[in-house]
GROMACS .gro file of C-alpha atoms in nm:
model
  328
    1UNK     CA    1  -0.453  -0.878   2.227
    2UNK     CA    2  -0.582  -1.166   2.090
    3UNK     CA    3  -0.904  -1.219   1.969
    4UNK     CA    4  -1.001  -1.548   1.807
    5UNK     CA    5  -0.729  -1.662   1.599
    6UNK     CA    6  -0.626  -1.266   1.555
    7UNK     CA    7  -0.314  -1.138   1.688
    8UNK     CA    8  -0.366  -0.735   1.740
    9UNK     CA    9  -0.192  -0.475   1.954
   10UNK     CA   10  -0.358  -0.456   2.292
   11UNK     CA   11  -0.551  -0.123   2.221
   12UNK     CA   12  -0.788  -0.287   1.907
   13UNK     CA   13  -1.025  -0.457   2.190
   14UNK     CA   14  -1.365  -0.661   2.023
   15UNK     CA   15  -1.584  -0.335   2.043
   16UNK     CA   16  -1.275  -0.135   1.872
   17UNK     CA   17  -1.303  -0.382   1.539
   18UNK     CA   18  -1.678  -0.334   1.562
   19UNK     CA   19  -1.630   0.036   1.557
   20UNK     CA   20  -1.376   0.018   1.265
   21UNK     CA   21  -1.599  -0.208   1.028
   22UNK     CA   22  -1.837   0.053   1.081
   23UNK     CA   23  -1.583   0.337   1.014
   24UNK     CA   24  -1.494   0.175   0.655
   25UNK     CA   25  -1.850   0.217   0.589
   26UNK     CA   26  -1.906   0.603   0.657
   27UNK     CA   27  -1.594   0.662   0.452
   28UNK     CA   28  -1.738   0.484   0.182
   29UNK     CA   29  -2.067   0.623   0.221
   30UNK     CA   30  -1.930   0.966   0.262
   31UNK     CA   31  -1.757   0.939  -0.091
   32UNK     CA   32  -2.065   0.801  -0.271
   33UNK     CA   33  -2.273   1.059  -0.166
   34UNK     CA   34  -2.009   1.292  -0.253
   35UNK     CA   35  -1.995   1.128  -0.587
   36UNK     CA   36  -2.369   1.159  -0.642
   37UNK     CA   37  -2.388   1.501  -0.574
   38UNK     CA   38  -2.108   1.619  -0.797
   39UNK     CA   39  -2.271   1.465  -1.071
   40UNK     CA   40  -2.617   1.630  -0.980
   41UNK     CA   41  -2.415   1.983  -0.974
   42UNK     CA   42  -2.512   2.038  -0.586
   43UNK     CA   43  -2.144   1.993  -0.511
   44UNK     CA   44  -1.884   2.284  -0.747
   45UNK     CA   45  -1.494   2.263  -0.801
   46UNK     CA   46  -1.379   1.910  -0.788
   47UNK     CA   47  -1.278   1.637  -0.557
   48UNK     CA   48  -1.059   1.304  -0.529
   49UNK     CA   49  -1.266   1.027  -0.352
   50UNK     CA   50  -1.094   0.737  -0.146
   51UNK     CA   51  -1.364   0.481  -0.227
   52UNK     CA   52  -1.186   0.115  -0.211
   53UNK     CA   53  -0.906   0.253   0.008
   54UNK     CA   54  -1.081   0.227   0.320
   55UNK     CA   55  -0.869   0.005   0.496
   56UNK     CA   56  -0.530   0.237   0.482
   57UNK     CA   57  -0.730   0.473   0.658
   58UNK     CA   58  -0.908   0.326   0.924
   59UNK     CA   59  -0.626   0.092   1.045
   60UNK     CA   60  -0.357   0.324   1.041
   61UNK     CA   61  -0.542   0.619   1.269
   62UNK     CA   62  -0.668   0.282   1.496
   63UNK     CA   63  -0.261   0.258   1.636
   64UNK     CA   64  -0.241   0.627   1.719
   65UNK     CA   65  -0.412   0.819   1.975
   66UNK     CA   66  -0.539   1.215   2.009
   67UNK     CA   67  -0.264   1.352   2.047
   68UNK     CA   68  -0.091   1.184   1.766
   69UNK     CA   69  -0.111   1.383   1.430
   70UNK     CA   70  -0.180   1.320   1.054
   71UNK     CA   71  -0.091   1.476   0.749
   72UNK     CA   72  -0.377   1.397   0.484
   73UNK     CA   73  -0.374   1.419   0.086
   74UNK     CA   74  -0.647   1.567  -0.151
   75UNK     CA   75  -0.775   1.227  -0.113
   76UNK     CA   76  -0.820   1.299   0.263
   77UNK     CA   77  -1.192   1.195   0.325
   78UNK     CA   78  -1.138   0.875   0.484
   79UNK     CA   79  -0.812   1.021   0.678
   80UNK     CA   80  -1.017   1.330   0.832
   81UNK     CA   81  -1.312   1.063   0.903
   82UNK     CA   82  -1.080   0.831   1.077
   83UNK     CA   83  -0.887   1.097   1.323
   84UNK     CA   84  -1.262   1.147   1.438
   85UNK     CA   85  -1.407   1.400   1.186
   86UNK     CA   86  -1.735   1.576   1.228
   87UNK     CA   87  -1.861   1.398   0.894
   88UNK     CA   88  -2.159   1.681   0.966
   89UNK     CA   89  -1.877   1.995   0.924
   90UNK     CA   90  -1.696   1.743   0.646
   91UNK     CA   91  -2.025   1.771   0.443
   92UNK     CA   92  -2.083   2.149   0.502
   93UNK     CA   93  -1.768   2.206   0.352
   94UNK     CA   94  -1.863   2.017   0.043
   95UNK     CA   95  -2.137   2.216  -0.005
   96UNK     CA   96  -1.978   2.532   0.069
   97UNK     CA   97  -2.210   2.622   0.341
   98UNK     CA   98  -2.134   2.835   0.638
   99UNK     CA   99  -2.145   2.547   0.895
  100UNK     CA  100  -1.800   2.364   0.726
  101UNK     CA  101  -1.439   2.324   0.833
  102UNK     CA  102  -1.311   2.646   0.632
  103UNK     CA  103  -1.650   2.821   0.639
  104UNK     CA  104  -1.750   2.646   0.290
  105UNK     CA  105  -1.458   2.825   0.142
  106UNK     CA  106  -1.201   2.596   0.106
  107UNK     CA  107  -1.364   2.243   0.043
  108UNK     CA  108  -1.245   1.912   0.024
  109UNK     CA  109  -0.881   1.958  -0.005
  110UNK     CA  110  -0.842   2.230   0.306
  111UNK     CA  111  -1.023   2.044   0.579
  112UNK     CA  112  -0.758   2.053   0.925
  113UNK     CA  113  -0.880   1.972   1.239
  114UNK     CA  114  -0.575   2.072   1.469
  115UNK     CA  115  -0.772   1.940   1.818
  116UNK     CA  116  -0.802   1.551   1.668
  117UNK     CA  117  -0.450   1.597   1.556
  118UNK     CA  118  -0.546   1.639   1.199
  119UNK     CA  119  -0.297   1.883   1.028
  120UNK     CA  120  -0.501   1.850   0.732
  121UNK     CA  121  -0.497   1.770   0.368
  122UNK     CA  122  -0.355   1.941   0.084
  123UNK     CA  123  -0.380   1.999  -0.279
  124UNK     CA  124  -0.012   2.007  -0.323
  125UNK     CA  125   0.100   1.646  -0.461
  126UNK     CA  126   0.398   1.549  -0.211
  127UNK     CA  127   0.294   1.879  -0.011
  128UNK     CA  128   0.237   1.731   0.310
  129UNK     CA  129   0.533   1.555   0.325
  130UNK     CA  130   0.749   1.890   0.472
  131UNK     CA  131   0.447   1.953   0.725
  132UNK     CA  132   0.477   1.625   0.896
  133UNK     CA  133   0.839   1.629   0.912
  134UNK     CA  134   0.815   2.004   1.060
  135UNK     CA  135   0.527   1.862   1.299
  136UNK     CA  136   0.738   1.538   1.394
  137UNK     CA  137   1.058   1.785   1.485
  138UNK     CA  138   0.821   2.015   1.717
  139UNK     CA  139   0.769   1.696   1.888
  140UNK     CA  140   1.121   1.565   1.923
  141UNK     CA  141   1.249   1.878   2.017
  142UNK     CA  142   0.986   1.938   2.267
  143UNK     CA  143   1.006   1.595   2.381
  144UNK     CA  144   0.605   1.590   2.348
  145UNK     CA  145   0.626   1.263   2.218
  146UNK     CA  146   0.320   1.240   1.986
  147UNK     CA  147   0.397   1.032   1.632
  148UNK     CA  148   0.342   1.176   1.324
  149UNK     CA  149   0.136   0.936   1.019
  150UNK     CA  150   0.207   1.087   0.722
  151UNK     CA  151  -0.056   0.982   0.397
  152UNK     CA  152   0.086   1.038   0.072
  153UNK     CA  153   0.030   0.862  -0.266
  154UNK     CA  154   0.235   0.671  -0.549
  155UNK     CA  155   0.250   1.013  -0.726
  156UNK     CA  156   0.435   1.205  -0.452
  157UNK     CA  157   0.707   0.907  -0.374
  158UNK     CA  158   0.822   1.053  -0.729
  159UNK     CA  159   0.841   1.429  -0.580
  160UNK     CA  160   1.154   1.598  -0.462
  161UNK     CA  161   0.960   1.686  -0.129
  162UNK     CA  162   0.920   1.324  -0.084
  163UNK     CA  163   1.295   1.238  -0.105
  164UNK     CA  164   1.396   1.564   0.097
  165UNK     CA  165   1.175   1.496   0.382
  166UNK     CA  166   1.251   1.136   0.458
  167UNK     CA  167   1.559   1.201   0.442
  168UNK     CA  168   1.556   1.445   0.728
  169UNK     CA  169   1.338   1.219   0.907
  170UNK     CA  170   1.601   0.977   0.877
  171UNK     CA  171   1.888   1.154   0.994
  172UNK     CA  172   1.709   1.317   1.320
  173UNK     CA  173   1.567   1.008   1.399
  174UNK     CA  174   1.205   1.230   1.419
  175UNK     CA  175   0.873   1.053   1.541
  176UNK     CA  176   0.733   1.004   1.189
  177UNK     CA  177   0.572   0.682   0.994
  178UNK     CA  178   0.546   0.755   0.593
  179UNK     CA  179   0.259   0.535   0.479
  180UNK     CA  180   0.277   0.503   0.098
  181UNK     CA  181  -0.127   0.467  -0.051
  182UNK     CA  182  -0.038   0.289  -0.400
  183UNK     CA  183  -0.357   0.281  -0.535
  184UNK     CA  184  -0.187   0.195  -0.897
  185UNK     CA  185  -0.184   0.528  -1.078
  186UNK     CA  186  -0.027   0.892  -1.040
  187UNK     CA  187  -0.391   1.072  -1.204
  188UNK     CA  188  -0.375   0.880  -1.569
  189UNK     CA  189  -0.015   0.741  -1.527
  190UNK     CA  190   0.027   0.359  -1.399
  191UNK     CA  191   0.330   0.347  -1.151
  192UNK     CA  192   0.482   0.040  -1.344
  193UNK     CA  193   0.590   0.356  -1.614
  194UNK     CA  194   0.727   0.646  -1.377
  195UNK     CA  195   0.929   0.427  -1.152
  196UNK     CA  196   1.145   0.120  -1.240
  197UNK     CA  197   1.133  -0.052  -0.909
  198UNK     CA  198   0.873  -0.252  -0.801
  199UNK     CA  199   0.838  -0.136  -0.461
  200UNK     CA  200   0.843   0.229  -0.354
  201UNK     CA  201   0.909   0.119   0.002
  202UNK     CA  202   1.263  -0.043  -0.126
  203UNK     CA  203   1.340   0.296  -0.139
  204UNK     CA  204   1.363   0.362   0.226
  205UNK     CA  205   1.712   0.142   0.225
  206UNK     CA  206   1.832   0.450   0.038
  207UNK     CA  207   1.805   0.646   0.390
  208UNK     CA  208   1.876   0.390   0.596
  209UNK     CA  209   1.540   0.342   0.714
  210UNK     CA  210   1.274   0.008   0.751
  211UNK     CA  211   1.073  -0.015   0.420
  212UNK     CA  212   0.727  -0.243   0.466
  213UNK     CA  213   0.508  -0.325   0.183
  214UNK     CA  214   0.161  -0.435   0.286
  215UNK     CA  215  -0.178  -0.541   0.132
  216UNK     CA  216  -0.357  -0.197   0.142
  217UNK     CA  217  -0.692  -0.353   0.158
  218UNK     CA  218  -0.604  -0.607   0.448
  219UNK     CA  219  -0.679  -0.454   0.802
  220UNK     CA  220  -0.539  -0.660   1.008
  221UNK     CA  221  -0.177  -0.656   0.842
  222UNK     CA  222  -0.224  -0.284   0.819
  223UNK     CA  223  -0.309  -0.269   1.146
  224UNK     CA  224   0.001  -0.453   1.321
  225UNK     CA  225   0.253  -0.337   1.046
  226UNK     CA  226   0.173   0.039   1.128
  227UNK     CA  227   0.158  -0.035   1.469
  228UNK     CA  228   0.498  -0.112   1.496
  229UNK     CA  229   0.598   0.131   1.302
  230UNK     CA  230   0.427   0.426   1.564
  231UNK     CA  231   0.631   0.208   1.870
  232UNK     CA  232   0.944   0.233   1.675
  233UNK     CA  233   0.895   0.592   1.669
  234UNK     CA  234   0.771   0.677   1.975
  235UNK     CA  235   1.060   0.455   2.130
  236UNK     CA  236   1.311   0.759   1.923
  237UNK     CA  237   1.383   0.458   1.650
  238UNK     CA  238   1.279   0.693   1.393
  239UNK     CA  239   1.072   0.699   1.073
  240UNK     CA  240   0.960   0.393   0.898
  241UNK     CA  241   0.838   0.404   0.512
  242UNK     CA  242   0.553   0.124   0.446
  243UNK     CA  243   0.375   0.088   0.139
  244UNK     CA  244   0.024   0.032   0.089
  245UNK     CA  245  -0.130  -0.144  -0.231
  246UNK     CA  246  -0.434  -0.066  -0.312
  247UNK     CA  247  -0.674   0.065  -0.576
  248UNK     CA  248  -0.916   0.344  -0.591
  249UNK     CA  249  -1.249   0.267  -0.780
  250UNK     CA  250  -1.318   0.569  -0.864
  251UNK     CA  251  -1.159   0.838  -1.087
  252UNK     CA  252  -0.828   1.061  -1.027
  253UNK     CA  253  -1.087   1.364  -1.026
  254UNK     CA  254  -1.389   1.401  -1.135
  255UNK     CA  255  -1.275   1.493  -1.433
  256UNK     CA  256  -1.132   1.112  -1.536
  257UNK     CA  257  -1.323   0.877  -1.709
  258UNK     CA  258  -1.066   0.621  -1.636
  259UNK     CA  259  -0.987   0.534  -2.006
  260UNK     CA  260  -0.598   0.414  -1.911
  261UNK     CA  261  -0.740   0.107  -1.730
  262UNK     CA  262  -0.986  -0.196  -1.874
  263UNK     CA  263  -1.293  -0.243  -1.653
  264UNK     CA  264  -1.180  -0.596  -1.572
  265UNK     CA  265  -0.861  -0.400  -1.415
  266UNK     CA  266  -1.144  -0.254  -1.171
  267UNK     CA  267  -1.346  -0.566  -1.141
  268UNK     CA  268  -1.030  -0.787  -1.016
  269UNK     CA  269  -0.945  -0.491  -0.773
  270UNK     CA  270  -1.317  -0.472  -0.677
  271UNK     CA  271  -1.319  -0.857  -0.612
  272UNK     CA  272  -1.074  -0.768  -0.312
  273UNK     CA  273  -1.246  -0.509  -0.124
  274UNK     CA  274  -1.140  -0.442   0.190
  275UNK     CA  275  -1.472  -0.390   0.393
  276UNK     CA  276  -1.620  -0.742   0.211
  277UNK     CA  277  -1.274  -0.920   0.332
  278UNK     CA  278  -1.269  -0.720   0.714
  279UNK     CA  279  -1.592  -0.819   0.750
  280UNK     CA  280  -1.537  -1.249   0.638
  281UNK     CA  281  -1.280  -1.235   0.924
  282UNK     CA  282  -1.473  -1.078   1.175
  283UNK     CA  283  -1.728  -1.320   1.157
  284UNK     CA  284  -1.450  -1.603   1.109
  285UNK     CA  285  -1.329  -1.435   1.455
  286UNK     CA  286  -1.676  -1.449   1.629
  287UNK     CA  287  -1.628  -1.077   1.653
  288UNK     CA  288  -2.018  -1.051   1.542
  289UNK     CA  289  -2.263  -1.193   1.336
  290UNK     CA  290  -2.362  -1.146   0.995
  291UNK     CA  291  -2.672  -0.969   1.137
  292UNK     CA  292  -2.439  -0.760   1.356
  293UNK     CA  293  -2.253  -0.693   1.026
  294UNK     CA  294  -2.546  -0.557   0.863
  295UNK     CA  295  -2.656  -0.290   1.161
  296UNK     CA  296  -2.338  -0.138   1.177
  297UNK     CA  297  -2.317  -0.105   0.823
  298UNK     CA  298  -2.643   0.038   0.837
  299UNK     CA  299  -2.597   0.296   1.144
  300UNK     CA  300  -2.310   0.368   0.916
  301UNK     CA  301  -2.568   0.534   0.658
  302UNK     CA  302  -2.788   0.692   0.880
  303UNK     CA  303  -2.495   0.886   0.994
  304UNK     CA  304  -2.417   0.998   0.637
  305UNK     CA  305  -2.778   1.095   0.555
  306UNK     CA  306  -2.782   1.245   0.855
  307UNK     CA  307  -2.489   1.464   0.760
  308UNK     CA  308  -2.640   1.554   0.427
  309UNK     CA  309  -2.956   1.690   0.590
  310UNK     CA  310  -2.734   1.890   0.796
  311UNK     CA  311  -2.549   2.042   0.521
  312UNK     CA  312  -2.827   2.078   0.295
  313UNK     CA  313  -3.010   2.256   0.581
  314UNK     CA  314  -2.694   2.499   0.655
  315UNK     CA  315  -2.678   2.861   0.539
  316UNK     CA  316  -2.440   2.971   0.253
  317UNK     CA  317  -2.187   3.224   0.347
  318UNK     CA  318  -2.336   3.578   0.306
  319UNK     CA  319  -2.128   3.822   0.092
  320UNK     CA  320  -1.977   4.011   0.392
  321UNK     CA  321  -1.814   3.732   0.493
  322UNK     CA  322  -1.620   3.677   0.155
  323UNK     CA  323  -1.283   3.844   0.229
  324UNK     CA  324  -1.261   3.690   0.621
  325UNK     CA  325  -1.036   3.452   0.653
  326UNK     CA  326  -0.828   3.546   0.339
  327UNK     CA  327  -0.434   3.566   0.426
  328UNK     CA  328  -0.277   3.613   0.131
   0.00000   0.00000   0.00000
């Protein structure tokens, strides 16, 4: 399709980059509040927020459809948000109130939604990589022809799971597109010191596979790169590894105060945030106007607050519910 000086696979119509804009901003918000909460002690255990890596996100789950699955990461927020995630059951969850994904039992890093396709995230670095392979396989072998995007970070491209499961991918030809987030660091470690190449994505010529690097914070490159990536697949071409590089603003875990990195590290990264530069080119594009801009960004909030009063308004899980839903 093209929209004003924008070249964009036919399904990401006018009203569809309206609706993504506005997507970048309830992850965002989402996260925030998250982070505001954890520091007030309403929210227990800890989390991994995706704040700056909106864009990875959002334009990667805009190329697939329902039927198409994920496989998220314990930074899954914006992944579960973007395969069309109750952010009301999201926040529940957080909380640890009755009314979440896992009951308020599991929190951030065991929210699935298996009837958007979302397989779900996982607190095992390089864990999901196995799933989507399995979950690409079904498909091939059932010929049910749904592709598989597969989120995993820097960290797990160093994992043994990581190397086992594209290579599988590789030889079956499976219905699977690994998308790299590089936001920089593996918890406190920079990926400059655990890997001595400069792109993880050169290492898809090691199984014979296309290897994309991309600007993680630019949508519309995201956008077409993953694209044809999912058309490879679905055509039987087989998996494609791209590389995102980006930069989360925030902490590994709430537990990081960041010391490994200089604030004007965070401040350059900062400078290129995705939603500010999405926006510019909407507007460039005619796709709305800066007043436009602003109400989406602000239905965007309401639907957050909105989502907090729901899961500050939910009941906590009463004691006779505690071993339900326990299979191990």
């Amino acid at each position: 399709m093209k929209v004003k000086n924008l070249e964009l696979p036919k399904m990401i119509t006018e009203e569809k980059l309206k609706d993504l804009y506005k997507e970048m901003w309830m992850i965002r918000y989402f996260d925030e509040k998250v982070d505001q909460f954890f520091a007030k002690g309403m929210i227990h255990g800890t989390t991994h927020l995706c704040v700056g890596q909106e864009a990875s996100a959002a334009g990667s789950i805009a190329v697939i459809g329902r039927k198409d699955k994920i496989v998220s990461t314990h930074r899954g927020h914006g992944h579960c948000i973007s395969k069309e995630g109750d952010v009301n059951k999201m926040m529940a969850e957080l909380f640890g109130r009755e009314t979440g994904y896992c009951k308020g039992k599991g929190g951030s890093m065991h929210i699935a939604d298996l009837e958007k396709g979302n397989l779900g995230a996982n607190g095992i670095v390089g864990g999901g990589l196995p799933l989507a392979v399995g979950a690409a396989l079904t498909s091939k072998m059932k010929k049910e022809n749904y592709v598989v995007l597969c989120f995993f970070g820097d960290g797990a491209s160093n994992e043994g799971s990581f190397h086992e499961s594209v290579n599988l991918a590789a030889i079956w030809d499976l219905p699977v597109v690994f998308i790299c987030e590089n936001n920089q660091y593996g918890m406190s470690g920079p990926v400059k010191e655990m890997t001595r190449i400069e792109n993880i994505a050169d290492r898809a010529g090691a199984y014979g596979i296309p290897g994309k690097v991309v600007d993680g914070n630019d949508m519309i490159e995201i956008i077409n790169t993953v694209n044809e990536a999912v058309e490879n697949a679905r055509a039987g071409s087989g998996p494609t590894l791209i590389e995102m590089k980006t930069y989360r603003w925030k902490g590994h875990s709430k537990s990081d105060a960041k010391k490994y990195r200089t604030r004007e590290e965070e401040q350059e990264w900062r400078a290129k945030d995705g939603i500010k530069r999405f926006k510019e080119t909407l507007i460039n594009a005619e796709v709305f106007t800066e007043e436009e801009a602003k109400q989406l960004q602000d239905e965007a909030y309401q639907a957050i607050e909105e989502a907090v009063k729901f899961a500050e308004n939910s009941p906590e899980p009463s004691m006779d519910s505690l071993l339900e839903d326990v299979y191990a």
